[in-house]
mmCIF file with all atom_site columns, C-alpha atoms in Angstrom:
data_model
loop_
_atom_site.group_PDB
_atom_site.id
_atom_site.type_symbol
_atom_site.label_atom_id
_atom_site.label_alt_id
_atom_site.label_comp_id
_atom_site.label_asym_id
_atom_site.label_entity_id
_atom_site.label_seq_id
_atom_site.pdbx_PDB_ins_code
_atom_site.Cartn_x
_atom_site.Cartn_y
_atom_site.Cartn_z
_atom_site.occupancy
_atom_site.B_iso_or_equiv
_atom_site.pdbx_formal_charge
_atom_site.auth_seq_id
_atom_site.auth_comp_id
_atom_site.auth_asym_id
_atom_site.auth_atom_id
_atom_site.pdbx_PDB_model_num
ATOM 1  C CA . PHE A 1 1  ? -12.505 50.822 3.663  1.00 0.00 ? 105 PHE A CA 1
ATOM 2  C CA . ASN A 1 2  ? -10.175 47.945 2.797  1.00 0.00 ? 106 ASN A CA 1
ATOM 3  C CA . SER A 1 3  ? -11.476 44.442 3.477  1.00 0.00 ? 107 SER A CA 1
ATOM 4  C CA . LYS A 1 4  ? -11.341 41.100 1.734  1.00 0.00 ? 108 LYS A CA 1
ATOM 5  C CA . LYS A 1 5  ? -14.133 39.719 3.908  1.00 0.00 ? 109 LYS A CA 1
ATOM 6  C CA . PHE A 1 6  ? -16.700 42.544 3.626  1.00 0.00 ? 110 PHE A CA 1
ATOM 7  C CA . LYS A 1 7  ? -17.935 44.425 0.574  1.00 0.00 ? 111 LYS A CA 1
ATOM 8  C CA . SER A 1 8  ? -18.484 47.676 2.452  1.00 0.00 ? 112 SER A CA 1
ATOM 9  C CA . PHE A 1 9  ? -18.334 49.388 5.820  1.00 0.00 ? 113 PHE A CA 1
ATOM 10 C CA . ASP A 1 10 ? -22.093 48.764 6.164  1.00 0.00 ? 114 ASP A CA 1
ATOM 11 C CA . ASP A 1 11 ? -21.588 45.005 5.688  1.00 0.00 ? 115 ASP A CA 1
ATOM 12 C CA . TYR A 1 12 ? -18.819 45.054 8.302  1.00 0.00 ? 116 TYR A CA 1
ATOM 13 C CA . PHE A 1 13 ? -20.817 47.020 10.866 1.00 0.00 ? 117 PHE A CA 1
ATOM 14 C CA . ILE A 1 14 ? -24.081 45.086 10.462 1.00 0.00 ? 118 ILE A CA 1
ATOM 15 C CA . SER A 1 15 ? -22.296 41.717 10.562 1.00 0.00 ? 119 SER A CA 1
ATOM 16 C CA . SER A 1 16 ? -20.278 42.736 13.627 1.00 0.00 ? 120 SER A CA 1
ATOM 17 C CA . ALA A 1 17 ? -23.371 44.042 15.423 1.00 0.00 ? 121 ALA A CA 1
ATOM 18 C CA . ARG A 1 18 ? -25.169 40.739 14.763 1.00 0.00 ? 122 ARG A CA 1
ATOM 19 C CA . GLU A 1 19 ? -22.177 38.721 16.000 1.00 0.00 ? 123 GLU A CA 1
ATOM 20 C CA . GLN A 1 20 ? -22.150 40.792 19.188 1.00 0.00 ? 124 GLN A CA 1
ATOM 21 C CA . LYS A 1 21 ? -25.930 40.289 19.505 1.00 0.00 ? 125 LYS A CA 1
ATOM 22 C CA . ILE A 1 22 ? -26.737 44.001 19.581 1.00 0.00 ? 126 ILE A CA 1
ATOM 23 C CA . LYS A 1 23 ? -30.476 44.520 19.246 1.00 0.00 ? 127 LYS A CA 1
ATOM 24 C CA . ILE A 1 24 ? -30.862 47.897 17.586 1.00 0.00 ? 128 ILE A CA 1
ATOM 25 C CA . LYS A 1 25 ? -34.306 49.409 17.149 1.00 0.00 ? 129 LYS A CA 1
ATOM 26 C CA . GLY A 1 26 ? -35.051 52.603 15.299 1.00 0.00 ? 130 GLY A CA 1
ATOM 27 C CA . LYS A 1 27 ? -32.410 55.019 14.146 1.00 0.00 ? 131 LYS A CA 1
ATOM 28 C CA . LEU A 1 28 ? -28.747 54.787 15.141 1.00 0.00 ? 132 LEU A CA 1
ATOM 29 C CA . ILE A 1 29 ? -26.482 57.718 14.317 1.00 0.00 ? 133 ILE A CA 1
ATOM 30 C CA . PHE A 1 30 ? -22.819 57.778 15.309 1.00 0.00 ? 134 PHE A CA 1
ATOM 31 C CA . SER A 1 31 ? -19.621 59.445 14.243 1.00 0.00 ? 135 SER A CA 1
ATOM 32 C CA . TYR A 1 32 ? -16.064 58.215 13.957 1.00 0.00 ? 136 TYR A CA 1
ATOM 33 C CA . THR A 1 33 ? -12.806 59.524 12.564 1.00 0.00 ? 137 THR A CA 1
ATOM 34 C CA . VAL A 1 34 ? -10.353 57.836 10.213 1.00 0.00 ? 138 VAL A CA 1
ATOM 35 C CA . MET A 1 35 ? -6.956  58.932 11.496 1.00 0.00 ? 139 MET A CA 1
ATOM 36 C CA . THR A 1 36 ? -3.891  59.750 9.405  1.00 0.00 ? 140 THR A CA 1
ATOM 37 C CA . ASP A 1 37 ? -2.366  56.342 10.250 1.00 0.00 ? 141 ASP A CA 1
ATOM 38 C CA . GLY A 1 38 ? -5.427  54.452 8.907  1.00 0.00 ? 142 GLY A CA 1
ATOM 39 C CA . SER A 1 39 ? -6.822  53.584 12.340 1.00 0.00 ? 143 SER A CA 1
ATOM 40 C CA . THR A 1 40 ? -10.295 54.581 13.480 1.00 0.00 ? 144 THR A CA 1
ATOM 41 C CA . ARG A 1 41 ? -11.380 56.588 16.502 1.00 0.00 ? 145 ARG A CA 1
ATOM 42 C CA . PHE A 1 42 ? -14.927 56.323 17.780 1.00 0.00 ? 146 PHE A CA 1
ATOM 43 C CA . ASP A 1 43 ? -16.294 59.814 18.444 1.00 0.00 ? 147 ASP A CA 1
ATOM 44 C CA . ARG A 1 44 ? -19.814 59.482 19.802 1.00 0.00 ? 148 ARG A CA 1
ATOM 45 C CA . ILE A 1 45 ? -23.339 58.210 19.410 1.00 0.00 ? 149 ILE A CA 1
ATOM 46 C CA . LEU A 1 46 ? -25.512 61.089 18.270 1.00 0.00 ? 150 LEU A CA 1
ATOM 47 C CA . HIS A 1 47 ? -28.802 59.201 18.418 1.00 0.00 ? 151 HIS A CA 1
ATOM 48 C CA . GLY A 1 48 ? -29.839 55.695 19.348 1.00 0.00 ? 152 GLY A CA 1
ATOM 49 C CA . ASP A 1 49 ? -31.773 53.724 21.929 1.00 0.00 ? 153 ASP A CA 1
ATOM 50 C CA . LEU A 1 50 ? -28.841 51.705 23.320 1.00 0.00 ? 154 LEU A CA 1
ATOM 51 C CA . ASN A 1 51 ? -27.872 50.723 26.839 1.00 0.00 ? 155 ASN A CA 1
ATOM 52 C CA . ASP A 1 52 ? -24.321 51.331 28.111 1.00 0.00 ? 156 ASP A CA 1
ATOM 53 C CA . ASP A 1 53 ? -23.108 47.834 27.136 1.00 0.00 ? 157 ASP A CA 1
ATOM 54 C CA . GLN A 1 54 ? -24.446 48.232 23.606 1.00 0.00 ? 158 GLN A CA 1
ATOM 55 C CA . LYS A 1 55 ? -22.826 51.661 23.293 1.00 0.00 ? 159 LYS A CA 1
ATOM 56 C CA . LYS A 1 56 ? -19.472 50.205 24.366 1.00 0.00 ? 160 LYS A CA 1
ATOM 57 C CA . THR A 1 57 ? -19.884 47.374 21.826 1.00 0.00 ? 161 THR A CA 1
ATOM 58 C CA . VAL A 1 58 ? -20.548 49.870 19.002 1.00 0.00 ? 162 VAL A CA 1
ATOM 59 C CA . GLU A 1 59 ? -17.434 51.764 20.095 1.00 0.00 ? 163 GLU A CA 1
ATOM 60 C CA . ASN A 1 60 ? -15.380 48.537 20.035 1.00 0.00 ? 164 ASN A CA 1
ATOM 61 C CA . ILE A 1 61 ? -16.675 47.569 16.583 1.00 0.00 ? 165 ILE A CA 1
ATOM 62 C CA . ILE A 1 62 ? -15.461 50.906 15.230 1.00 0.00 ? 166 ILE A CA 1
ATOM 63 C CA . THR A 1 63 ? -12.097 51.027 17.008 1.00 0.00 ? 167 THR A CA 1
ATOM 64 C CA . ASP A 1 64 ? -11.313 47.410 16.032 1.00 0.00 ? 168 ASP A CA 1
ATOM 65 C CA . LEU A 1 65 ? -11.521 48.381 12.375 1.00 0.00 ? 169 LEU A CA 1
ATOM 66 C CA . LYS A 1 66 ? -8.029  48.848 10.955 1.00 0.00 ? 170 LYS A CA 1
ATOM 67 C CA . GLY A 1 67 ? -6.429  49.451 7.590  1.00 0.00 ? 171 GLY A CA 1
ATOM 68 C CA . TRP A 1 68 ? -8.299  52.444 6.233  1.00 0.00 ? 172 TRP A CA 1
ATOM 69 C CA . THR A 1 69 ? -6.738  54.566 3.553  1.00 0.00 ? 173 THR A CA 1
ATOM 70 C CA . PRO A 1 70 ? -6.423  57.969 5.210  1.00 0.00 ? 174 PRO A CA 1
ATOM 71 C CA . GLY A 1 71 ? -7.960  61.076 3.717  1.00 0.00 ? 175 GLY A CA 1
ATOM 72 C CA . GLU A 1 72 ? -5.969  63.573 1.736  1.00 0.00 ? 176 GLU A CA 1
ATOM 73 C CA . ASP A 1 73 ? -6.464  67.305 1.295  1.00 0.00 ? 177 ASP A CA 1
ATOM 74 C CA . LYS A 1 74 ? -4.225  69.315 -1.052 1.00 0.00 ? 178 LYS A CA 1
ATOM 75 C CA . GLY A 1 75 ? -1.582  66.583 -0.935 1.00 0.00 ? 179 GLY A CA 1
ATOM 76 C CA . LYS A 1 76 ? -1.521  66.398 2.865  1.00 0.00 ? 180 LYS A CA 1
ATOM 77 C CA . ILE A 1 77 ? -2.791  63.328 4.775  1.00 0.00 ? 181 ILE A CA 1
ATOM 78 C CA . VAL A 1 78 ? -5.579  64.375 7.154  1.00 0.00 ? 182 VAL A CA 1
ATOM 79 C CA . ASN A 1 79 ? -8.033  62.924 9.669  1.00 0.00 ? 183 ASN A CA 1
ATOM 80 C CA . VAL A 1 80 ? -11.556 62.531 8.273  1.00 0.00 ? 184 VAL A CA 1
ATOM 81 C CA . GLN A 1 81 ? -14.669 62.471 10.455 1.00 0.00 ? 185 GLN A CA 1
ATOM 82 C CA . THR A 1 82 ? -17.682 60.532 9.217  1.00 0.00 ? 186 THR A CA 1
ATOM 83 C CA . THR A 1 83 ? -21.259 60.331 10.482 1.00 0.00 ? 187 THR A CA 1
ATOM 84 C CA . VAL A 1 84 ? -23.196 57.114 9.860  1.00 0.00 ? 188 VAL A CA 1
ATOM 85 C CA . VAL A 1 85 ? -26.963 56.654 9.946  1.00 0.00 ? 189 VAL A CA 1
ATOM 86 C CA . TYR A 1 86 ? -28.702 53.282 10.200 1.00 0.00 ? 190 TYR A CA 1
ATOM 87 C CA . ASP A 1 87 ? -32.474 52.943 10.340 1.00 0.00 ? 191 ASP A CA 1
ATOM 88 C CA . TYR A 1 88 ? -33.494 49.588 11.808 1.00 0.00 ? 192 TYR A CA 1
ATOM 89 C CA . LYS A 1 89 ? -37.132 48.626 11.473 1.00 0.00 ? 193 LYS A CA 1
#
């Protein structure tokens, strides 16, 4: 994750969710993939009590994120899927 504004992906996601006024309760689990070109692809929400608008907003937050350093395996640049868990109380 490369950002001058945010210290980490968590800071980016939480700040973006607040800006978009997403009210998340309980556990939110989603997956996304960092592509070989450094872009992100939203995969799916695995768990979370979100309405359709909130789900679309989470998807947009992830796909708007650019500039990742792609993964590498044995010298070859590869896509890397990640699963994220947030527990909001």
